[in-house]
Amino acid sequence: KNQENSMTSVSSLVKESSEFGDANNKVISAYQLKLYTKFGMGHEAESMLRQMDKPGLIHFTIVLDAWAKSSAHDSTKRAEALFREMQNTSDFDLDIKAYNALMIGYSSRGQIQKAEALMEKILNHASITPNRKTFTMLIHTYNNALNKPAHATNRVEELLDKMRELHALGNNEAEPDDVTYRAVIKCI
């Protein structure tokens, strides 16, 4: 019922706001996409994205997040296809939020190999730096894996050490917090 009421309210606002111009519509569209994300409605979010006139990076990233929270059987595949599309466009440069949106999908499904491969890309990227959220989601991936590998404890401790190292080098966004420590403890 809450989902239905929320979606109806936002749809009404979208219709009412159409007279205020493109910039307002893009902001309201982002809110509508976030609502789809809240309810794990990946198909609906991507459908709306495809109907938008020149969606921005924020819109694509929100849809990635919707796929991450979706229970659809093809959600990982759809998120990866959307991420590749984002990488191949010259309209915008991906930021850590886009990478994190893909990472959360891997994390919630315990897809360790995919999450580790994505972290490797982030660490080797010239202009993207992992943050606390990136590392913590990777640690959560080990906690969410159906078959936790024997090296899980060592790996999450390595990730924690890497966070501390990056923080010591001046990356304040990589400083571990209580959520990170709880995730590490849970894995140990």
PDB file of C-alpha atoms in Angstrom:
ATOM      1  CA  LYS A   1       0.000   0.000   0.000  1.00  0.00           C
ATOM      2  CA  ASN A   2       2.832   2.408   0.908  1.00  0.00           C
ATOM      3  CA  GLN A   3       4.536   1.679  -2.423  1.00  0.00           C
ATOM      4  CA  GLU A   4       1.350   2.313  -4.374  1.00  0.00           C
ATOM      5  CA  ASN A   5       0.635   5.584  -2.537  1.00  0.00           C
ATOM      6  CA  SER A   6       4.202   6.802  -3.022  1.00  0.00           C
ATOM      7  CA  MET A   7       4.217   6.023  -6.730  1.00  0.00           C
ATOM      8  CA  THR A   8       0.829   7.697  -7.258  1.00  0.00           C
ATOM      9  CA  SER A   9       1.970  10.840  -5.440  1.00  0.00           C
ATOM     10  CA  VAL A  10       5.169  11.129  -7.447  1.00  0.00           C
ATOM     11  CA  SER A  11       3.360  10.510 -10.739  1.00  0.00           C
ATOM     12  CA  SER A  12       0.984  13.364  -9.914  1.00  0.00           C
ATOM     13  CA  LEU A  13       3.901  15.660  -9.107  1.00  0.00           C
ATOM     14  CA  VAL A  14       5.626  14.762 -12.369  1.00  0.00           C
ATOM     15  CA  LYS A  15       2.516  15.675 -14.351  1.00  0.00           C
ATOM     16  CA  GLU A  16       2.058  18.949 -12.441  1.00  0.00           C
ATOM     17  CA  SER A  17       5.702  19.952 -12.824  1.00  0.00           C
ATOM     18  CA  SER A  18       5.877  19.506 -16.592  1.00  0.00           C
ATOM     19  CA  GLU A  19       5.080  23.197 -17.042  1.00  0.00           C
ATOM     20  CA  PHE A  20       8.134  24.336 -15.049  1.00  0.00           C
ATOM     21  CA  GLY A  21      10.809  23.403 -17.575  1.00  0.00           C
ATOM     22  CA  ASP A  22      13.438  20.801 -18.249  1.00  0.00           C
ATOM     23  CA  ALA A  23      15.716  21.419 -15.231  1.00  0.00           C
ATOM     24  CA  ASN A  24      12.901  20.877 -12.750  1.00  0.00           C
ATOM     25  CA  ASN A  25      11.746  17.801 -14.658  1.00  0.00           C
ATOM     26  CA  LYS A  26      15.216  16.263 -14.392  1.00  0.00           C
ATOM     27  CA  VAL A  27      15.249  16.808 -10.636  1.00  0.00           C
ATOM     28  CA  ILE A  28      11.766  15.390 -10.215  1.00  0.00           C
ATOM     29  CA  SER A  29      12.659  12.494 -12.512  1.00  0.00           C
ATOM     30  CA  ALA A  30      15.618  11.731 -10.258  1.00  0.00           C
ATOM     31  CA  TYR A  31      13.268  11.591  -7.269  1.00  0.00           C
ATOM     32  CA  GLN A  32      10.893   9.320  -9.132  1.00  0.00           C
ATOM     33  CA  LEU A  33      13.788   7.026 -10.063  1.00  0.00           C
ATOM     34  CA  LYS A  34      14.886   6.985  -6.407  1.00  0.00           C
ATOM     35  CA  LEU A  35      11.415   5.867  -5.464  1.00  0.00           C
ATOM     36  CA  TYR A  36      11.683   2.978  -7.919  1.00  0.00           C
ATOM     37  CA  THR A  37      15.031   2.208  -6.286  1.00  0.00           C
ATOM     38  CA  LYS A  38      13.530   2.237  -2.808  1.00  0.00           C
ATOM     39  CA  PHE A  39      11.132  -0.503  -3.855  1.00  0.00           C
ATOM     40  CA  GLY A  40      13.677  -2.475  -5.937  1.00  0.00           C
ATOM     41  CA  MET A  41      11.858  -1.775  -9.188  1.00  0.00           C
ATOM     42  CA  GLY A  42      14.729  -2.109 -11.657  1.00  0.00           C
ATOM     43  CA  HIS A  43      12.625  -2.772 -14.751  1.00  0.00           C
ATOM     44  CA  GLU A  44      10.416   0.253 -14.102  1.00  0.00           C
ATOM     45  CA  ALA A  45      13.393   2.495 -13.363  1.00  0.00           C
ATOM     46  CA  GLU A  46      15.200   1.517 -16.551  1.00  0.00           C
ATOM     47  CA  SER A  47      12.023   1.896 -18.587  1.00  0.00           C
ATOM     48  CA  MET A  48      11.632   5.441 -17.275  1.00  0.00           C
ATOM     49  CA  LEU A  49      15.305   6.172 -17.987  1.00  0.00           C
ATOM     50  CA  ARG A  50      14.853   5.066 -21.602  1.00  0.00           C
ATOM     51  CA  GLN A  51      11.920   7.468 -21.989  1.00  0.00           C
ATOM     52  CA  MET A  52      13.841  10.475 -20.637  1.00  0.00           C
ATOM     53  CA  ASP A  53      15.260  13.136 -22.929  1.00  0.00           C
ATOM     54  CA  LYS A  54      19.039  13.238 -22.322  1.00  0.00           C
ATOM     55  CA  PRO A  55      19.278  11.652 -18.866  1.00  0.00           C
ATOM     56  CA  GLY A  56      22.385  12.530 -16.894  1.00  0.00           C
ATOM     57  CA  LEU A  57      24.909  10.504 -14.941  1.00  0.00           C
ATOM     58  CA  ILE A  58      22.812  10.798 -11.789  1.00  0.00           C
ATOM     59  CA  HIS A  59      19.819   9.216 -13.522  1.00  0.00           C
ATOM     60  CA  PHE A  60      21.872   6.282 -14.818  1.00  0.00           C
ATOM     61  CA  THR A  61      23.474   5.796 -11.393  1.00  0.00           C
ATOM     62  CA  ILE A  62      20.087   5.745  -9.669  1.00  0.00           C
ATOM     63  CA  VAL A  63      18.902   3.071 -12.101  1.00  0.00           C
ATOM     64  CA  LEU A  64      22.036   1.015 -11.352  1.00  0.00           C
ATOM     65  CA  ASP A  65      21.079   1.260  -7.699  1.00  0.00           C
ATOM     66  CA  ALA A  66      17.526   0.154  -8.536  1.00  0.00           C
ATOM     67  CA  TRP A  67      18.921  -2.943 -10.239  1.00  0.00           C
ATOM     68  CA  ALA A  68      21.118  -3.594  -7.187  1.00  0.00           C
ATOM     69  CA  LYS A  69      18.040  -3.611  -4.973  1.00  0.00           C
ATOM     70  CA  SER A  70      15.881  -5.557  -7.414  1.00  0.00           C
ATOM     71  CA  SER A  71      14.996  -9.187  -6.832  1.00  0.00           C
ATOM     72  CA  ALA A  72      14.580  -9.801 -10.575  1.00  0.00           C
ATOM     73  CA  HIS A  73      16.525 -12.839 -11.795  1.00  0.00           C
ATOM     74  CA  ASP A  74      18.312 -10.766 -14.451  1.00  0.00           C
ATOM     75  CA  SER A  75      19.181  -7.809 -12.230  1.00  0.00           C
ATOM     76  CA  THR A  76      22.957  -8.342 -12.206  1.00  0.00           C
ATOM     77  CA  LYS A  77      23.081  -8.821 -15.961  1.00  0.00           C
ATOM     78  CA  ARG A  78      20.937  -5.715 -16.517  1.00  0.00           C
ATOM     79  CA  ALA A  79      23.072  -3.618 -14.153  1.00  0.00           C
ATOM     80  CA  GLU A  80      26.273  -4.739 -15.894  1.00  0.00           C
ATOM     81  CA  ALA A  81      24.829  -3.903 -19.335  1.00  0.00           C
ATOM     82  CA  LEU A  82      23.768  -0.466 -18.128  1.00  0.00           C
ATOM     83  CA  PHE A  83      27.193   0.124 -16.555  1.00  0.00           C
ATOM     84  CA  ARG A  84      28.919  -0.806 -19.855  1.00  0.00           C
ATOM     85  CA  GLU A  85      26.616   1.599 -21.666  1.00  0.00           C
ATOM     86  CA  MET A  86      27.599   4.317 -19.214  1.00  0.00           C
ATOM     87  CA  GLN A  87      31.296   3.565 -19.722  1.00  0.00           C
ATOM     88  CA  ASN A  88      30.941   3.724 -23.500  1.00  0.00           C
ATOM     89  CA  THR A  89      29.193   7.080 -23.669  1.00  0.00           C
ATOM     90  CA  SER A  90      31.164  10.256 -24.098  1.00  0.00           C
ATOM     91  CA  ASP A  91      28.423  12.339 -22.484  1.00  0.00           C
ATOM     92  CA  PHE A  92      29.835  11.982 -18.975  1.00  0.00           C
ATOM     93  CA  ASP A  93      32.686  10.520 -16.937  1.00  0.00           C
ATOM     94  CA  LEU A  94      31.802   7.880 -14.390  1.00  0.00           C
ATOM     95  CA  ASP A  95      32.389   8.695 -10.747  1.00  0.00           C
ATOM     96  CA  ILE A  96      32.777   6.516  -7.665  1.00  0.00           C
ATOM     97  CA  LYS A  97      29.008   6.649  -7.082  1.00  0.00           C
ATOM     98  CA  ALA A  98      28.412   4.804 -10.355  1.00  0.00           C
ATOM     99  CA  TYR A  99      30.978   2.148  -9.443  1.00  0.00           C
ATOM    100  CA  ASN A 100      29.481   1.848  -5.960  1.00  0.00           C
ATOM    101  CA  ALA A 101      26.001   1.364  -7.432  1.00  0.00           C
ATOM    102  CA  LEU A 102      27.274  -1.657  -9.354  1.00  0.00           C
ATOM    103  CA  MET A 103      29.263  -2.862  -6.326  1.00  0.00           C
ATOM    104  CA  ILE A 104      26.186  -2.889  -4.084  1.00  0.00           C
ATOM    105  CA  GLY A 105      24.491  -5.292  -6.478  1.00  0.00           C
ATOM    106  CA  TYR A 106      27.428  -7.680  -6.271  1.00  0.00           C
ATOM    107  CA  SER A 107      27.639  -7.216  -2.518  1.00  0.00           C
ATOM    108  CA  SER A 108      24.004  -7.954  -1.780  1.00  0.00           C
ATOM    109  CA  ARG A 109      24.227 -11.160  -3.823  1.00  0.00           C
ATOM    110  CA  GLY A 110      27.578 -12.301  -2.391  1.00  0.00           C
ATOM    111  CA  GLN A 111      29.243 -12.257  -5.826  1.00  0.00           C
ATOM    112  CA  ILE A 112      32.817 -12.159  -4.586  1.00  0.00           C
ATOM    113  CA  GLN A 113      34.654 -12.603  -7.899  1.00  0.00           C
ATOM    114  CA  LYS A 114      32.696  -9.844  -9.618  1.00  0.00           C
ATOM    115  CA  ALA A 115      33.057  -7.500  -6.647  1.00  0.00           C
ATOM    116  CA  GLU A 116      36.814  -8.129  -6.442  1.00  0.00           C
ATOM    117  CA  ALA A 117      37.218  -7.556 -10.204  1.00  0.00           C
ATOM    118  CA  LEU A 118      35.333  -4.271  -9.919  1.00  0.00           C
ATOM    119  CA  MET A 119      37.486  -3.193  -6.963  1.00  0.00           C
ATOM    120  CA  GLU A 120      40.584  -3.974  -9.016  1.00  0.00           C
ATOM    121  CA  LYS A 121      39.300  -1.718 -11.810  1.00  0.00           C
ATOM    122  CA  ILE A 122      38.624   1.050  -9.313  1.00  0.00           C
ATOM    123  CA  LEU A 123      42.066   0.763  -7.720  1.00  0.00           C
ATOM    124  CA  ASN A 124      43.725   0.862 -11.156  1.00  0.00           C
ATOM    125  CA  HIS A 125      41.594   3.733 -12.469  1.00  0.00           C
ATOM    126  CA  ALA A 126      43.478   6.979 -13.013  1.00  0.00           C
ATOM    127  CA  SER A 127      40.772   9.295 -11.697  1.00  0.00           C
ATOM    128  CA  ILE A 128      38.537   7.146  -9.474  1.00  0.00           C
ATOM    129  CA  THR A 129      39.416   6.488  -5.840  1.00  0.00           C
ATOM    130  CA  PRO A 130      37.574   3.968  -3.695  1.00  0.00           C
ATOM    131  CA  ASN A 131      35.887   5.332  -0.623  1.00  0.00           C
ATOM    132  CA  ARG A 132      34.651   3.899   2.665  1.00  0.00           C
ATOM    133  CA  LYS A 133      31.430   2.721   1.040  1.00  0.00           C
ATOM    134  CA  THR A 134      33.315   0.884  -1.722  1.00  0.00           C
ATOM    135  CA  PHE A 135      35.472  -1.036   0.729  1.00  0.00           C
ATOM    136  CA  THR A 136      32.654  -1.732   3.163  1.00  0.00           C
ATOM    137  CA  MET A 137      30.445  -3.129   0.404  1.00  0.00           C
ATOM    138  CA  LEU A 138      33.263  -5.413  -0.712  1.00  0.00           C
ATOM    139  CA  ILE A 139      33.652  -6.637   2.864  1.00  0.00           C
ATOM    140  CA  HIS A 140      29.874  -7.213   3.024  1.00  0.00           C
ATOM    141  CA  THR A 141      30.179  -9.287  -0.157  1.00  0.00           C
ATOM    142  CA  TYR A 142      32.182 -11.852   1.791  1.00  0.00           C
ATOM    143  CA  ASN A 143      29.526 -11.857   4.519  1.00  0.00           C
ATOM    144  CA  ASN A 144      26.763 -12.374   1.961  1.00  0.00           C
ATOM    145  CA  ALA A 145      28.449 -15.164   0.006  1.00  0.00           C
ATOM    146  CA  LEU A 146      26.659 -18.497   0.195  1.00  0.00           C
ATOM    147  CA  ASN A 147      29.985 -20.323   0.438  1.00  0.00           C
ATOM    148  CA  LYS A 148      32.401 -18.074   2.281  1.00  0.00           C
ATOM    149  CA  PRO A 149      35.919 -18.864   1.050  1.00  0.00           C
ATOM    150  CA  ALA A 150      38.585 -19.966   3.498  1.00  0.00           C
ATOM    151  CA  HIS A 151      40.600 -16.817   2.831  1.00  0.00           C
ATOM    152  CA  ALA A 152      37.670 -14.475   3.665  1.00  0.00           C
ATOM    153  CA  THR A 153      39.017 -13.427   7.059  1.00  0.00           C
ATOM    154  CA  ASN A 154      42.467 -12.634   5.669  1.00  0.00           C
ATOM    155  CA  ARG A 155      40.995 -10.773   2.718  1.00  0.00           C
ATOM    156  CA  VAL A 156      38.733  -8.505   4.763  1.00  0.00           C
ATOM    157  CA  GLU A 157      41.667  -7.709   7.059  1.00  0.00           C
ATOM    158  CA  GLU A 158      43.705  -6.805   3.934  1.00  0.00           C
ATOM    159  CA  LEU A 159      40.894  -4.539   2.798  1.00  0.00           C
ATOM    160  CA  LEU A 160      40.789  -2.870   6.209  1.00  0.00           C
ATOM    161  CA  ASP A 161      44.580  -2.351   6.050  1.00  0.00           C
ATOM    162  CA  LYS A 162      44.233  -0.840   2.547  1.00  0.00           C
ATOM    163  CA  MET A 163      41.608   1.570   3.857  1.00  0.00           C
ATOM    164  CA  ARG A 164      43.901   2.643   6.665  1.00  0.00           C
ATOM    165  CA  GLU A 165      46.776   3.047   4.216  1.00  0.00           C
ATOM    166  CA  LEU A 166      44.739   5.233   1.853  1.00  0.00           C
ATOM    167  CA  HIS A 167      43.498   7.290   4.779  1.00  0.00           C
ATOM    168  CA  ALA A 168      47.076   7.784   6.029  1.00  0.00           C
ATOM    169  CA  LEU A 169      47.994   8.987   2.522  1.00  0.00           C
ATOM    170  CA  GLY A 170      45.316  11.673   2.721  1.00  0.00           C
ATOM    171  CA  ASN A 171      42.176  10.006   1.379  1.00  0.00           C
ATOM    172  CA  ASN A 172      39.758  10.972   4.149  1.00  0.00           C
ATOM    173  CA  GLU A 173      36.928   9.287   2.255  1.00  0.00           C
ATOM    174  CA  ALA A 174      38.573   5.881   2.837  1.00  0.00           C
ATOM    175  CA  GLU A 175      38.701   6.091   6.629  1.00  0.00           C
ATOM    176  CA  PRO A 176      37.000   3.044   8.176  1.00  0.00           C
ATOM    177  CA  ASP A 177      33.955   3.748  10.325  1.00  0.00           C
ATOM    178  CA  ASP A 178      31.835   1.725  12.733  1.00  0.00           C
ATOM    179  CA  VAL A 179      29.893   0.132   9.852  1.00  0.00           C
ATOM    180  CA  THR A 180      33.166  -1.039   8.314  1.00  0.00           C
ATOM    181  CA  TYR A 181      34.422  -2.477  11.596  1.00  0.00           C
ATOM    182  CA  ARG A 182      31.130  -4.283  12.226  1.00  0.00           C
ATOM    183  CA  ALA A 183      31.329  -5.826   8.752  1.00  0.00           C
ATOM    184  CA  VAL A 184      34.902  -6.997   9.388  1.00  0.00           C
ATOM    185  CA  ILE A 185      33.954  -8.477  12.774  1.00  0.00           C
ATOM    186  CA  LYS A 186      30.983 -10.257  11.228  1.00  0.00           C
ATOM    187  CA  CYS A 187      33.276 -11.888   8.669  1.00  0.00           C
ATOM    188  CA  ILE A 188      35.807 -12.992  11.276  1.00  0.00           C
TER     189      ILE A 188
END
